[in-house]
Amino acid sequence: MEVNHTKSQINFTRNSLFEQGYLDEQFTQLEDLQDDANPNFVEEVVTLFFSDSTRLIRNVDTALENYPLDFCKLDDYMHQFMGSSSSIGAKKVKQECTQFQECCKARNAEGCIRAFQRVKQEHATLKRKLETYFQVSL
Amino acid sequence: MMPSSSGGSWKSSGAGAGDGGVPDQFPAGLRVLVVDDDPTCLMILEKMLRHCNYEVTKCNRAEVALSFLRENKNGFDVVISDVHMPDMDGFKLLEHIGLEMDLPVIMMSADDSKSVVMKGVTHGACDYLIKPVRIEALRNIWQHVVRKRKHEWKDFEPSASADEQKPPEEPDYSSSANEGHNWKSTKRRKDEEDEADERDDPSSLKKPRVVWSVELHQQFVAAVNQLGIDKAVPKKILERMNVPGLTRENVASHLQTFLPHNSKNLVQKYRLYLRRLSGSPLPGGMNVGFMGGPDAGYGSMSSLNGLDLQALSASGQLGQLPPQSLATLQAVALGRSNNSKSAIHVPVIDQRNIFSVENPKSRYSEVQSQHLNNSSKQINLLPGIPTNMEPKHFVSLQQSGQHSFGSMNHQILIQMGGQSQSQTQSQNQVQSNTNAHHGLRQPVLSNDMLTRGGVVDVSTSVYNPVVSVSQASSLVDFSMNHKTDSSGSSYPLGGSLGIPNVRATSSALQGDGNLDTKVSGRRIVPSYDVFNDLNQNREWGLQDVGLTFDQSPHLIQVGLDASSPLLLQHNHSSVSEMGGQNRNLASGKVIFSPGVEARTHHNGSNVGQQRNTYVKPESDTDGSFHNTLYSELYGQDDLLVAIMKQQQQGVGQPENEFGFDGYALDDLPV
């Protein structure tokens, strides 16, 4: 059911995402790209990101099940993940990706697995929050 | 989004226009091909580019992108590609595009590690953007297109060849102010007469462009390597390649345009360039080759320069170039004939420059690193003024690391070769020192070079910065600096190539003789010659300058650093020294005083001195690479002189401009 949120409420939600570190300045860039021709641009991009990143997550999960771990491949996946997360401004997700990459470099299998868990958590959290945000703002 | 037809018209109109012929709506309608396997990024980039009013085609596979490009030969102006892609490495794609289509390619990646960025540079990317890409970074990508075009245009400009793709060497030479004709005689002495011959023949200008496929190129590279850098002349390369239908000219042109990532090739190119400068009628021919290479993409460099300039400007050194000066400079750079514009006064010895040289140097390094890390910062210091800070320049910088000076010098040399070998040297030096400086100095050089016919390119990366910087930034800088100069002292960038610089440089040169000792090895022998020639030629007005080419090596050095571009030109040797080491600056200060005094004596006495000292190119501290280059250069003293003479004729040196007397060297704080 759609609740008619006021503008200030929408802004509040949005701002809190920034303040809590879920989103960074790149997200603003996306918002700036939104115009009358593409009124739902941000949502479209975010949706695309989540569907694509889900695929990536699956790939990483699979790779993490194969021992010994192929750190190069994992690092590569994470590089991709980081690229797209950063392009939508997913700050926390990006940070966790960096952690993961550190573990890959250190060839720390345990660390990688744990780091990836966190990546997935942040990913899911952001997804939830953004979905909520889009529901109220659009 | 403009339809492709408009894009095409943008291109053609651009080509037709004088200066770079960019239509008013430029860069709107710029046709961009974006390649990235990440759909999110691709979507965002597309939107951003559309917001910049560019025409965007997106593609998520490199192979598809290549086929797009192959099918629409002239359908795109610039390519933006991700580095990590599943089906093909971004660098490989970059190579393919560089070889086959010679379009500017911008790389992007979330990876900002220096090694990867370096790889981009060495593979010829004209810029490197770090993800996440901001729209601001995309707004400026048109500069790479213009830059590349300008290089091509410069080549043809005089000859008005419509073929932008034509082999660089030919159009440049024939088109550039007919100055090359005079060089023919000197050219005969060159070893590569065969190459020169190719260049001389105007009918060869419109050679059909050979598509250098990767395989063909690999054969080419193998042949070059087999022969060895020094011996890799087109004729022999052709023989070794044994490719039916390939002509020596194709090979020679490829040699020019292909900018090898390794220094060896650079040396080779420089060598060729120098030869060409000395003897071939095509002053700029070589240049085109260099610049036109895939390396054209060193946007970073430009930013570097831009940064430098900014730094300099900020520091108030460059400050006050009047807009018209800048425009003049640019025009000059573009090969316009407005050389005599006094607007471009590049005070050879800008007091500020001299002393500020030290700073720029450090700044330069910073800028470099900044640049590397901040690819998206390719700022065009001079908006609208494409800086030729091509990747080449950048590359050279990279190659030599801190030795960029050396490489730069080389490049400059090469470029200058056309104009004045000394100039290049100085440029190199200047370049390395700081872009800021270079900017100042360069203008002189670049202008000349440009007018010469695209000489600029020769030095590829090194040169570019010098040249371009000079043109844009340097010019600006110069103008800024020089604003305060008396009109007399202004350096006519256009025509006088080096004369103004000569002044500064001449003094430097003068000192060069003495400087030799100082020069760390960059000695740009040619510069001596140039100076000598300059000094000797009254027309050059060097005398007026009174820079006195005395032995005050210091003087020259200082002057060199300060006015780096200028100095470079004239005093290759001095410049090299200077460039290589900002330290000279420090000493420069001291030097100046002597120089000032020397002013009175200029002409003649100094000249002799310089010559001797310069001729030792090899001490290049940067490495053998430089040495090789220099040695070749230096052997061309006569040529330099001849060239200088030519320049004089061609540029119509503004004698009055050399009124260095008005330059008030005396005012230089000592």
mmCIF file of N, CA, C and O in Angstrom, chain B residues 23-56:
data_model
loop_
_atom_site.group_PDB
_atom_site.id
_atom_site.type_symbol
_atom_site.label_atom_id
_atom_site.label_comp_id
_atom_site.label_asym_id
_atom_site.label_seq_id
_atom_site.Cartn_x
_atom_site.Cartn_y
_atom_site.Cartn_z
ATOM 1 N N PRO B 23 33.499 22.896 -34.648
ATOM 2 C CA PRO B 23 32.284 23.673 -34.855
ATOM 3 C C PRO B 23 31.818 24.244 -33.534
ATOM 4 O O PRO B 23 32.257 23.840 -32.473
ATOM 5 N N ASP B 24 30.899 25.162 -33.681
ATOM 6 C CA ASP B 24 30.452 25.823 -32.479
ATOM 7 C C ASP B 24 29.837 24.884 -31.485
ATOM 8 O O ASP B 24 29.947 25.088 -30.293
ATOM 9 N N GLN B 25 29.142 23.916 -31.979
ATOM 10 C CA GLN B 25 28.444 23.082 -31.016
ATOM 11 C C GLN B 25 29.356 22.046 -30.406
ATOM 12 O O GLN B 25 28.969 21.301 -29.536
ATOM 13 N N PHE B 26 30.536 21.981 -30.870
ATOM 14 C CA PHE B 26 31.485 21.031 -30.291
ATOM 15 C C PHE B 26 31.629 21.329 -28.810
ATOM 16 O O PHE B 26 31.639 22.461 -28.410
ATOM 17 N N PRO B 27 31.769 20.350 -27.989
ATOM 18 C CA PRO B 27 31.898 18.949 -28.349
ATOM 19 C C PRO B 27 30.576 18.191 -28.402
ATOM 20 O O PRO B 27 30.575 16.978 -28.354
ATOM 21 N N ALA B 28 29.508 18.869 -28.497
ATOM 22 C CA ALA B 28 28.247 18.150 -28.595
ATOM 23 C C ALA B 28 28.276 17.257 -29.828
ATOM 24 O O ALA B 28 28.807 17.632 -30.862
ATOM 25 N N GLY B 29 27.714 16.115 -29.656
ATOM 26 C CA GLY B 29 27.678 15.211 -30.790
ATOM 27 C C GLY B 29 28.896 14.338 -30.913
ATOM 28 O O GLY B 29 29.002 13.535 -31.827
ATOM 29 N N LEU B 30 29.782 14.477 -30.009
ATOM 30 C CA LEU B 30 30.976 13.633 -30.018
ATOM 31 C C LEU B 30 30.522 12.185 -29.964
ATOM 32 O O LEU B 30 29.682 11.818 -29.144
ATOM 33 N N ARG B 31 31.057 11.387 -30.839
ATOM 34 C CA ARG B 31 30.584 10.009 -30.910
ATOM 35 C C ARG B 31 31.480 9.107 -30.070
ATOM 36 O O ARG B 31 32.643 8.889 -30.402
ATOM 37 N N VAL B 32 30.883 8.630 -29.030
ATOM 38 C CA VAL B 32 31.639 7.836 -28.066
ATOM 39 C C VAL B 32 31.199 6.379 -28.104
ATOM 40 O O VAL B 32 30.004 6.085 -28.156
ATOM 41 N N LEU B 33 32.155 5.525 -28.037
ATOM 42 C CA LEU B 33 31.847 4.105 -27.918
ATOM 43 C C LEU B 33 32.302 3.676 -26.532
ATOM 44 O O LEU B 33 33.466 3.852 -26.171
ATOM 45 N N VAL B 34 31.379 3.155 -25.768
ATOM 46 C CA VAL B 34 31.704 2.741 -24.401
ATOM 47 C C VAL B 34 31.700 1.225 -24.327
ATOM 48 O O VAL B 34 30.745 0.587 -24.754
ATOM 49 N N VAL B 35 32.752 0.694 -23.767
ATOM 50 C CA VAL B 35 32.860 -0.758 -23.661
ATOM 51 C C VAL B 35 33.093 -1.140 -22.201
ATOM 52 O O VAL B 35 34.079 -0.719 -21.602
ATOM 53 N N ASP B 36 32.167 -1.910 -21.655
ATOM 54 C CA ASP B 36 32.320 -2.331 -20.265
ATOM 55 C C ASP B 36 31.437 -3.544 -20.055
ATOM 56 O O ASP B 36 30.271 -3.550 -20.453
ATOM 57 N N ASP B 37 31.985 -4.543 -19.402
ATOM 58 C CA ASP B 37 31.173 -5.736 -19.222
ATOM 59 C C ASP B 37 30.178 -5.564 -18.065
ATOM 60 O O ASP B 37 29.254 -6.357 -17.918
ATOM 61 N N ASP B 38 30.367 -4.572 -17.263
ATOM 62 C CA ASP B 38 29.469 -4.347 -16.137
ATOM 63 C C ASP B 38 28.256 -3.558 -16.624
ATOM 64 O O ASP B 38 28.383 -2.403 -17.014
ATOM 65 N N PRO B 39 27.085 -4.153 -16.574
ATOM 66 C CA PRO B 39 25.909 -3.456 -17.117
ATOM 67 C C PRO B 39 25.534 -2.208 -16.331
ATOM 68 O O PRO B 39 25.044 -1.236 -16.915
ATOM 69 N N THR B 40 25.767 -2.260 -15.034
ATOM 70 C CA THR B 40 25.443 -1.084 -14.219
ATOM 71 C C THR B 40 26.295 0.101 -14.648
ATOM 72 O O THR B 40 25.789 1.191 -14.913
ATOM 73 N N CYS B 41 27.573 -0.131 -14.732
ATOM 74 C CA CYS B 41 28.488 0.935 -15.135
ATOM 75 C C CYS B 41 28.159 1.417 -16.536
ATOM 76 O O CYS B 41 28.171 2.615 -16.820
ATOM 77 N N LEU B 42 27.863 0.480 -17.372
ATOM 78 C CA LEU B 42 27.579 0.830 -18.755
ATOM 79 C C LEU B 42 26.371 1.750 -18.827
ATOM 80 O O LEU B 42 26.355 2.750 -19.552
ATOM 81 N N MET B 43 25.376 1.405 -18.071
ATOM 82 C CA MET B 43 24.166 2.221 -18.084
ATOM 83 C C MET B 43 24.452 3.616 -17.551
ATOM 84 O O MET B 43 23.993 4.618 -18.102
ATOM 85 N N ILE B 44 25.189 3.660 -16.492
ATOM 86 C CA ILE B 44 25.493 4.955 -15.891
ATOM 87 C C ILE B 44 26.348 5.796 -16.832
ATOM 88 O O ILE B 44 26.098 6.982 -17.032
ATOM 89 N N LEU B 45 27.322 5.172 -17.409
ATOM 90 C CA LEU B 45 28.195 5.910 -18.325
ATOM 91 C C LEU B 45 27.410 6.447 -19.503
ATOM 92 O O LEU B 45 27.603 7.586 -19.942
ATOM 93 N N GLU B 46 26.550 5.615 -20.011
ATOM 94 C CA GLU B 46 25.777 6.050 -21.148
ATOM 95 C C GLU B 46 24.964 7.290 -20.781
ATOM 96 O O GLU B 46 24.918 8.266 -21.520
ATOM 97 N N LYS B 47 24.362 7.232 -19.641
ATOM 98 C CA LYS B 47 23.551 8.364 -19.218
ATOM 99 C C LYS B 47 24.402 9.611 -19.028
ATOM 100 O O LYS B 47 24.034 10.704 -19.431
ATOM 101 N N MET B 48 25.518 9.410 -18.425
ATOM 102 C CA MET B 48 26.398 10.553 -18.190
ATOM 103 C C MET B 48 26.853 11.167 -19.507
ATOM 104 O O MET B 48 26.867 12.388 -19.682
ATOM 105 N N LEU B 49 27.219 10.315 -20.418
ATOM 106 C CA LEU B 49 27.705 10.824 -21.693
ATOM 107 C C LEU B 49 26.588 11.530 -22.452
ATOM 108 O O LEU B 49 26.809 12.535 -23.132
ATOM 109 N N ARG B 50 25.404 11.000 -22.303
ATOM 110 C CA ARG B 50 24.287 11.661 -22.977
ATOM 111 C C ARG B 50 24.058 13.034 -22.372
ATOM 112 O O ARG B 50 23.691 13.980 -23.060
ATOM 113 N N HIS B 51 24.282 13.092 -21.089
ATOM 114 C CA HIS B 51 24.125 14.378 -20.426
ATOM 115 C C HIS B 51 25.163 15.382 -20.892
ATOM 116 O O HIS B 51 24.961 16.591 -20.789
ATOM 117 N N CYS B 52 26.263 14.853 -21.383
ATOM 118 C CA CYS B 52 27.296 15.744 -21.911
ATOM 119 C C CYS B 52 27.002 16.075 -23.363
ATOM 120 O O CYS B 52 27.819 16.696 -24.048
ATOM 121 N N ASN B 53 25.854 15.621 -23.822
ATOM 122 C CA ASN B 53 25.472 15.831 -25.221
ATOM 123 C C ASN B 53 26.343 15.070 -26.204
ATOM 124 O O ASN B 53 26.557 15.526 -27.326
ATOM 125 N N TYR B 54 26.827 13.982 -25.767
ATOM 126 C CA TYR B 54 27.604 13.146 -26.667
ATOM 127 C C TYR B 54 26.682 12.078 -27.242
ATOM 128 O O TYR B 54 25.656 11.746 -26.678
ATOM 129 N N GLU B 55 27.132 11.543 -28.323
ATOM 130 C CA GLU B 55 26.374 10.480 -28.949
ATOM 131 C C GLU B 55 27.005 9.167 -28.488
ATOM 132 O O GLU B 55 28.180 8.920 -28.746
ATOM 133 N N VAL B 56 26.232 8.364 -27.849
ATOM 134 C CA VAL B 56 26.811 7.190 -27.202
ATOM 135 C C VAL B 56 26.392 5.874 -27.818
ATOM 136 O O VAL B 56 25.222 5.657 -28.127
#
